[in-house]
mmCIF file of C-alpha atoms and ligand atoms in Angstrom:
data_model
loop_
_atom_site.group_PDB
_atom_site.id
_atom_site.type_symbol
_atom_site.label_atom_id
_atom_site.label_comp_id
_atom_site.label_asym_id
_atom_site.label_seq_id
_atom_site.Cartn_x
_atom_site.Cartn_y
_atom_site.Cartn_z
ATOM 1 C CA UNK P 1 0.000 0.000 0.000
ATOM 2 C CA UNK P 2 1.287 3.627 -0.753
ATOM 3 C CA UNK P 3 1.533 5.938 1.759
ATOM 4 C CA UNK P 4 -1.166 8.135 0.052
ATOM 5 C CA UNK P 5 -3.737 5.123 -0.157
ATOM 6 C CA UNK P 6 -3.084 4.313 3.541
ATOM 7 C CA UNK P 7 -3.320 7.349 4.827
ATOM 8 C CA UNK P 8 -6.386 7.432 2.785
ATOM 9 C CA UNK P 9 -7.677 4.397 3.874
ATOM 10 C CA UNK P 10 -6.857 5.552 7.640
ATOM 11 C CA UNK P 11 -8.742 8.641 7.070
ATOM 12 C CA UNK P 12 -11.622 6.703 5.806
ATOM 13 C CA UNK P 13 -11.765 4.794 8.648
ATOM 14 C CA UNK P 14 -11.207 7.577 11.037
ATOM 15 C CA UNK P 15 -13.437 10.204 9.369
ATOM 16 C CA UNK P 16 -16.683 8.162 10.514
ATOM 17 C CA UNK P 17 -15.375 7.881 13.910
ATOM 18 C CA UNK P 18 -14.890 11.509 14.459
ATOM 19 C CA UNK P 19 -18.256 12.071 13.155
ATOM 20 C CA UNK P 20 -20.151 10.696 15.586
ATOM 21 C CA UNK P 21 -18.226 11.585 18.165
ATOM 22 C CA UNK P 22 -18.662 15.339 17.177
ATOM 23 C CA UNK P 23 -22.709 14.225 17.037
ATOM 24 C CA UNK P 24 -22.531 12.425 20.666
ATOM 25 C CA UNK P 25 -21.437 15.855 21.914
ATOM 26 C CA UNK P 26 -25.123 17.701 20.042
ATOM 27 C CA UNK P 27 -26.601 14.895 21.776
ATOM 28 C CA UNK P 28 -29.465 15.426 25.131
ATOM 29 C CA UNK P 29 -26.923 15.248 28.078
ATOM 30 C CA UNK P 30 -27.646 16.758 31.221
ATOM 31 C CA UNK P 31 -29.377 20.254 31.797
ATOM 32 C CA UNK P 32 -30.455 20.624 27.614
ATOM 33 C CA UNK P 33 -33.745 22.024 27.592
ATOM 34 C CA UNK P 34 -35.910 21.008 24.284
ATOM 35 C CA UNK P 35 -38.691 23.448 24.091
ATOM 36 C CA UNK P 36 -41.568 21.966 21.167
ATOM 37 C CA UNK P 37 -45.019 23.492 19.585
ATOM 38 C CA UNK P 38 -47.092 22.482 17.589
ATOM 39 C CA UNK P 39 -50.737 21.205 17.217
ATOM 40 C CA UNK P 40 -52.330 19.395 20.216
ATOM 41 C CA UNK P 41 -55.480 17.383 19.966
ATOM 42 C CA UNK P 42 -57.432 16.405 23.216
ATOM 43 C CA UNK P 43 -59.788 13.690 22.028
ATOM 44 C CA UNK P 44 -62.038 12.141 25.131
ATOM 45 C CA UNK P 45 -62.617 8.923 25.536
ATOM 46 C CA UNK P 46 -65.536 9.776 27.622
ATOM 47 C CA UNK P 47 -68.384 7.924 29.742
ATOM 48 C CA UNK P 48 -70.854 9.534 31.521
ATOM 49 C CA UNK P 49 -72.755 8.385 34.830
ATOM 50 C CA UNK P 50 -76.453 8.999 34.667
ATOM 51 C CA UNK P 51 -77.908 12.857 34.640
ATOM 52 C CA UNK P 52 -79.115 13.316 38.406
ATOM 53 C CA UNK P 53 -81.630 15.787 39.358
ATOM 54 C CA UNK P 54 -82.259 16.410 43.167
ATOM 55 C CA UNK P 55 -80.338 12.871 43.222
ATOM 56 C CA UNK P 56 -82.651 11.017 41.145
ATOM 57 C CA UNK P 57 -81.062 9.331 38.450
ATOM 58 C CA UNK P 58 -82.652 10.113 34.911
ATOM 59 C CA UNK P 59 -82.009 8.215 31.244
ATOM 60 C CA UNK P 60 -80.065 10.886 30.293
ATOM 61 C CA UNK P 61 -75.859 10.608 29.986
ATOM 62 C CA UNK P 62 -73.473 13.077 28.263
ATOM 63 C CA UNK P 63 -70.798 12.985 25.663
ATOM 64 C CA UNK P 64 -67.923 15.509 25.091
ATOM 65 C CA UNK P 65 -66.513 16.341 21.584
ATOM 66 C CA UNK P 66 -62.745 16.287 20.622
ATOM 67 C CA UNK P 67 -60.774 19.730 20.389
ATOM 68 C CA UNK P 68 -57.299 21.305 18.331
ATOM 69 C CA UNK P 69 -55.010 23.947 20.591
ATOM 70 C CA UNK P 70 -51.715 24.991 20.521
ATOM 71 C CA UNK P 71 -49.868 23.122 22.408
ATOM 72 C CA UNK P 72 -46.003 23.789 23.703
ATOM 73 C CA UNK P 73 -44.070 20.669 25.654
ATOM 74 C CA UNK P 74 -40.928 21.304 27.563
ATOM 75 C CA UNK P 75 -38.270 18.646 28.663
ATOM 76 C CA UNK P 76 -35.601 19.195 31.265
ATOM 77 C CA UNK P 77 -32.816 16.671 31.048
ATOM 78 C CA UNK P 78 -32.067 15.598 34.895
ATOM 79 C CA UNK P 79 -29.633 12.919 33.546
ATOM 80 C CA UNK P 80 -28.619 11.853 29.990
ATOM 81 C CA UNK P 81 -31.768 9.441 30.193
ATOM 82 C CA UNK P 82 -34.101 11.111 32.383
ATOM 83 C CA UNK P 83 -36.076 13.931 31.904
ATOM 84 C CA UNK P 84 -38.698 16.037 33.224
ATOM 85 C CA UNK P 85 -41.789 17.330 30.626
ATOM 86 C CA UNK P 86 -44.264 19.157 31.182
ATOM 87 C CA UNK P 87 -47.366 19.621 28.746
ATOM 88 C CA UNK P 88 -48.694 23.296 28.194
ATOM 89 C CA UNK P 89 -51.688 24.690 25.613
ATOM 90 C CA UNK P 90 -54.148 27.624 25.017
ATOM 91 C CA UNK P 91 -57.789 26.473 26.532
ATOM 92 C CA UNK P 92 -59.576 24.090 25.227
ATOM 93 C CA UNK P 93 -62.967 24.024 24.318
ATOM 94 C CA UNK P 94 -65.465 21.648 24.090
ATOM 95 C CA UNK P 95 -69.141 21.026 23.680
ATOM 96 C CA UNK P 96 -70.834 18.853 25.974
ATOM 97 C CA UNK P 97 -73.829 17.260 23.824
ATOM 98 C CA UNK P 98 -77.112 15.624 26.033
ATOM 99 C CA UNK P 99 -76.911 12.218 24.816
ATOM 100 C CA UNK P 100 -79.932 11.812 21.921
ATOM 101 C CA UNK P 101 -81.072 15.082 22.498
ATOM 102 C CA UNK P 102 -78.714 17.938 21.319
ATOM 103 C CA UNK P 103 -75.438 20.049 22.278
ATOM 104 C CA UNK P 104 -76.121 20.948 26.077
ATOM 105 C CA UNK P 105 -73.201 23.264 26.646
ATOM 106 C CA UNK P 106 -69.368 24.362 26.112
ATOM 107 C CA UNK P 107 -66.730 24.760 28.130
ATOM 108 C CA UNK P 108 -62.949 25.361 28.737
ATOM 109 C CA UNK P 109 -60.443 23.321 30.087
ATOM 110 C CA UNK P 110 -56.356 23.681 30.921
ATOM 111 C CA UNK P 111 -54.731 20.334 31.015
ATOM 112 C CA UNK P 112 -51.334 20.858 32.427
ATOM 113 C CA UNK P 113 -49.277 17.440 32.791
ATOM 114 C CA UNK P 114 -46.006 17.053 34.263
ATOM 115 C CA UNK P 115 -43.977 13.349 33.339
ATOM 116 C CA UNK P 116 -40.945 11.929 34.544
ATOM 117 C CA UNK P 117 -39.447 10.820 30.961
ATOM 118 C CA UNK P 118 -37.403 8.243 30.015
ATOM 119 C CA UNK P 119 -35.426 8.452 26.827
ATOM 120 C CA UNK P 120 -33.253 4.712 26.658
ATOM 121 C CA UNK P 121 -31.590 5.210 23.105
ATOM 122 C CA UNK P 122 -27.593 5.990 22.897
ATOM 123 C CA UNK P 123 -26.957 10.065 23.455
ATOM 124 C CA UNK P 124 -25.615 9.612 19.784
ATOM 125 C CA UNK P 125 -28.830 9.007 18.084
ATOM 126 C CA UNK P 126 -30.973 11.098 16.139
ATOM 127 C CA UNK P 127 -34.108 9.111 16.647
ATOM 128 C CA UNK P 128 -34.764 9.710 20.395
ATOM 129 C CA UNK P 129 -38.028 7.877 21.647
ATOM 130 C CA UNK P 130 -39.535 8.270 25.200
ATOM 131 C CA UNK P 131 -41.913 7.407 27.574
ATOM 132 C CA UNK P 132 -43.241 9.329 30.274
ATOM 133 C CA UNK P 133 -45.678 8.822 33.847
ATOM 134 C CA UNK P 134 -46.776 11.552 35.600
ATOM 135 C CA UNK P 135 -49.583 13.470 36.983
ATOM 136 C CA UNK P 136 -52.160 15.450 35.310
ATOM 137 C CA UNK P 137 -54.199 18.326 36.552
ATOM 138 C CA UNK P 138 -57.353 19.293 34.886
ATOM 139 C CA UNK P 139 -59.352 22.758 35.649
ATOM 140 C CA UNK P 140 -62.571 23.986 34.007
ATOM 141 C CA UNK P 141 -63.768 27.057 33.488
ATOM 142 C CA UNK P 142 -65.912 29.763 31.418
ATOM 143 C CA UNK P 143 -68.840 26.545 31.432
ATOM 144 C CA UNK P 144 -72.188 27.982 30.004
ATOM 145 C CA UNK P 145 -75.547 26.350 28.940
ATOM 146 C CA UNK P 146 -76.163 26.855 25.151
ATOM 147 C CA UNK P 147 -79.239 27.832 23.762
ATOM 148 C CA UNK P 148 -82.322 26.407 24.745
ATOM 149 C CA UNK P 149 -81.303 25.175 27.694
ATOM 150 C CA UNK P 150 -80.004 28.016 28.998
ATOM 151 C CA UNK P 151 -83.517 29.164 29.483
ATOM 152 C CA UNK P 152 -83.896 26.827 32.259
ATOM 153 C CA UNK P 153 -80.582 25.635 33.149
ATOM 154 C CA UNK P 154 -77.736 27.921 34.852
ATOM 155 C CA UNK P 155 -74.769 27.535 37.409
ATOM 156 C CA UNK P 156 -72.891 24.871 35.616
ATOM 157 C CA UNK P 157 -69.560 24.086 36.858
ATOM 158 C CA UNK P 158 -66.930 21.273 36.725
ATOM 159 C CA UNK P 159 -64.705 19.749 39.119
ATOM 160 C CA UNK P 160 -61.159 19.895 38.933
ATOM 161 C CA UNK P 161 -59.217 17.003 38.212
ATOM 162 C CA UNK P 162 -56.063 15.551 39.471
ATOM 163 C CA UNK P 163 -54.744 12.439 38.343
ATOM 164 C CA UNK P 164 -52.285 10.284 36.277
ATOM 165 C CA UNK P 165 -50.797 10.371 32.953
ATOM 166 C CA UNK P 166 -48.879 8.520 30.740
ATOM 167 C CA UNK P 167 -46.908 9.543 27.824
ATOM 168 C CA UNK P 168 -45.099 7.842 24.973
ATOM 169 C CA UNK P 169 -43.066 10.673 22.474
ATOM 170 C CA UNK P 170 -40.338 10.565 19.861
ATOM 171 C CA UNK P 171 -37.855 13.086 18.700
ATOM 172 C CA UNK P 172 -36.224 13.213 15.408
ATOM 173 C CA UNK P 173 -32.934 15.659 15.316
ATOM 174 C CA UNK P 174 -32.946 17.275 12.263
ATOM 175 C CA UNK P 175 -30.053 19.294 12.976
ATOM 176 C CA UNK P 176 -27.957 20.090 16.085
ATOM 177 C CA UNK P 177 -30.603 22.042 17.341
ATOM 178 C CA UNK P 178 -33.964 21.131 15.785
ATOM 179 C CA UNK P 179 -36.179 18.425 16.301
ATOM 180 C CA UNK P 180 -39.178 17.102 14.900
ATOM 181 C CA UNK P 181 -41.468 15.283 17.503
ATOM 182 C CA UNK P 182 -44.309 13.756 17.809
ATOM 183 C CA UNK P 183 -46.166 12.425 21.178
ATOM 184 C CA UNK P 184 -49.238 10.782 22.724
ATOM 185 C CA UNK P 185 -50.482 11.091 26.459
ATOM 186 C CA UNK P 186 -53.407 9.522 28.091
ATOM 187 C CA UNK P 187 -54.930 11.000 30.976
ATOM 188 C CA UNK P 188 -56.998 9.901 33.939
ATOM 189 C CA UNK P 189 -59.886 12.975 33.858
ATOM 190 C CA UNK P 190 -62.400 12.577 36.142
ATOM 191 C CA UNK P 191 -64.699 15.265 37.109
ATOM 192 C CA UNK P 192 -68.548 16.107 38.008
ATOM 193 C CA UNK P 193 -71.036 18.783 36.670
ATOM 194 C CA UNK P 194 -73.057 20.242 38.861
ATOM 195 C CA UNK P 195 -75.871 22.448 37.757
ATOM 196 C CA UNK P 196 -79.883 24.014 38.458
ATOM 197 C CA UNK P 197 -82.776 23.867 36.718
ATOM 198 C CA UNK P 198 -85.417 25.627 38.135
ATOM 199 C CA UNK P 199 -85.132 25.406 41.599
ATOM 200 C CA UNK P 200 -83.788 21.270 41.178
ATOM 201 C CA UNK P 201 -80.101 20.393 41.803
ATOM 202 C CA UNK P 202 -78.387 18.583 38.850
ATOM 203 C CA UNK P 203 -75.211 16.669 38.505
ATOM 204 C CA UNK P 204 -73.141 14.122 36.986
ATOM 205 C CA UNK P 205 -70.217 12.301 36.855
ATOM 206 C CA UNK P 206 -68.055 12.270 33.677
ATOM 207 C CA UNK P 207 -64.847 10.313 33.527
ATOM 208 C CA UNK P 208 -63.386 12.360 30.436
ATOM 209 C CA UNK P 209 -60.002 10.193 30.483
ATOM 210 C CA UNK P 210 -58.566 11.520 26.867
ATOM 211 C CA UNK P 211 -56.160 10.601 24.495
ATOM 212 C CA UNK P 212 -53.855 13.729 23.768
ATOM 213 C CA UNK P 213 -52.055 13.571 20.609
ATOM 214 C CA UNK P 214 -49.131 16.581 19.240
ATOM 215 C CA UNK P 215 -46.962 16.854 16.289
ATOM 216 C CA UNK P 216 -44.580 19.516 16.526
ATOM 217 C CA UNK P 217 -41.297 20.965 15.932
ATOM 218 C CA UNK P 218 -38.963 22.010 18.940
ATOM 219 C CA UNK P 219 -35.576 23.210 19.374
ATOM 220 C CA UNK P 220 -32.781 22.280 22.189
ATOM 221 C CA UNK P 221 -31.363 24.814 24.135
HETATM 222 NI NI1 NI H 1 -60.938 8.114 34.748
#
């Protein structure tokens, strides 16, 4: 061999070495932040107690409809492999249909969810999957009766909800800096309406438990 070819052939070998050792360094490590947006869809998976009225139970249950935000995800890296995200958005809003007999009423809901996440591929990759368990916290608000039934019924208002969440997410590094990511959560909502008609006391018990689904883009700081 010349010394041209192997210092070629030494290079060659070399080159691909270097490479990913300059890419394990653009890698998550330790205190990277990755900050993502994107669309967020909260889609409930909802079932519905029966409608009470002054505790007796009527035939009546309710279903909620599925809703697009903005959504923005942040992960802290506590280790190379471990990281803490939390799930942000702007409201919510959903309708809240009467089962069989029409759309009952909207409302607005902030779904914050905080996950300890677990990212197990090499600090070198550019494919970096996750999973995530956590808590979720749920609170309603601006919840009004929709036309007719606001004639009769007032004073609706949900219960907030604490409970747990699970998360499964991947990140694809398009460059040093950018990533494209995609992620699902479910979470444990549980809540209760409680409203009046006429002068009657009305409730009931909705366990909302969604799926949450984002694609986004999000850079690492
Ligand atoms: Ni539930």
């Amino acid at each position: 061999m010349s010394t041209f070819a192997s210092k070629l052939s030494a290079s060659l070998l070399i080159a691909p070495a270097l490479l990913a050792a300059s890419m394990a360094t653009h890698a998550y490590q330790a205190g990277d932040v990755i900050v993502r947006t994107g669309a967020v869809a909260v889609d409930p998976q909802e079932s519905s107690g029966n409608v009470k009225i002054d505790g007796e139970p009527r035939p009546l249950k309710v279903g909620v409809d599925s809703n697009v935000q903005l959504g923005l995800t942040g992960t802290y890296m506590l280790t190379d492999n471990l990281g803490l995200g939390l799930l942000a958005a702007t409201p919510f809003k959903h309708t809240i249909n009467l089962n069989g007999v029409g759309e009952l009423a909207d409302i607005k809901h902030l779904p914050p969810t905080l996950t300890l996440q677990y990212f197990p591929m090499a600090s070198s990759s550019v494919w970096q999957p996750y999973v995530g368990a956590g808590i979720n916290y749920t609170t309603f608000f601006s919840e009004s009766f929709k036309t007719p039934f606001k004639e009769d019924f007032r004073s609706l208002s949900l219960k907030d909800s604490w409970g747990l969440a699970l998360e499964a997410g991947l990140d694809y590094r398009l460059t040093e800096n950018i990533v494209l990511n995609a992620a699902v959560w479910y979470a444990d909502i549980d809540t209760e309406a409680t409203f009046r008609v006429g002068d009657a006391r009305g409730k009931v018990s909705v366990d909302i438990d969604p799926f949450v689904y984002m694609l986004g883009v999000g850079y690492k700081f």
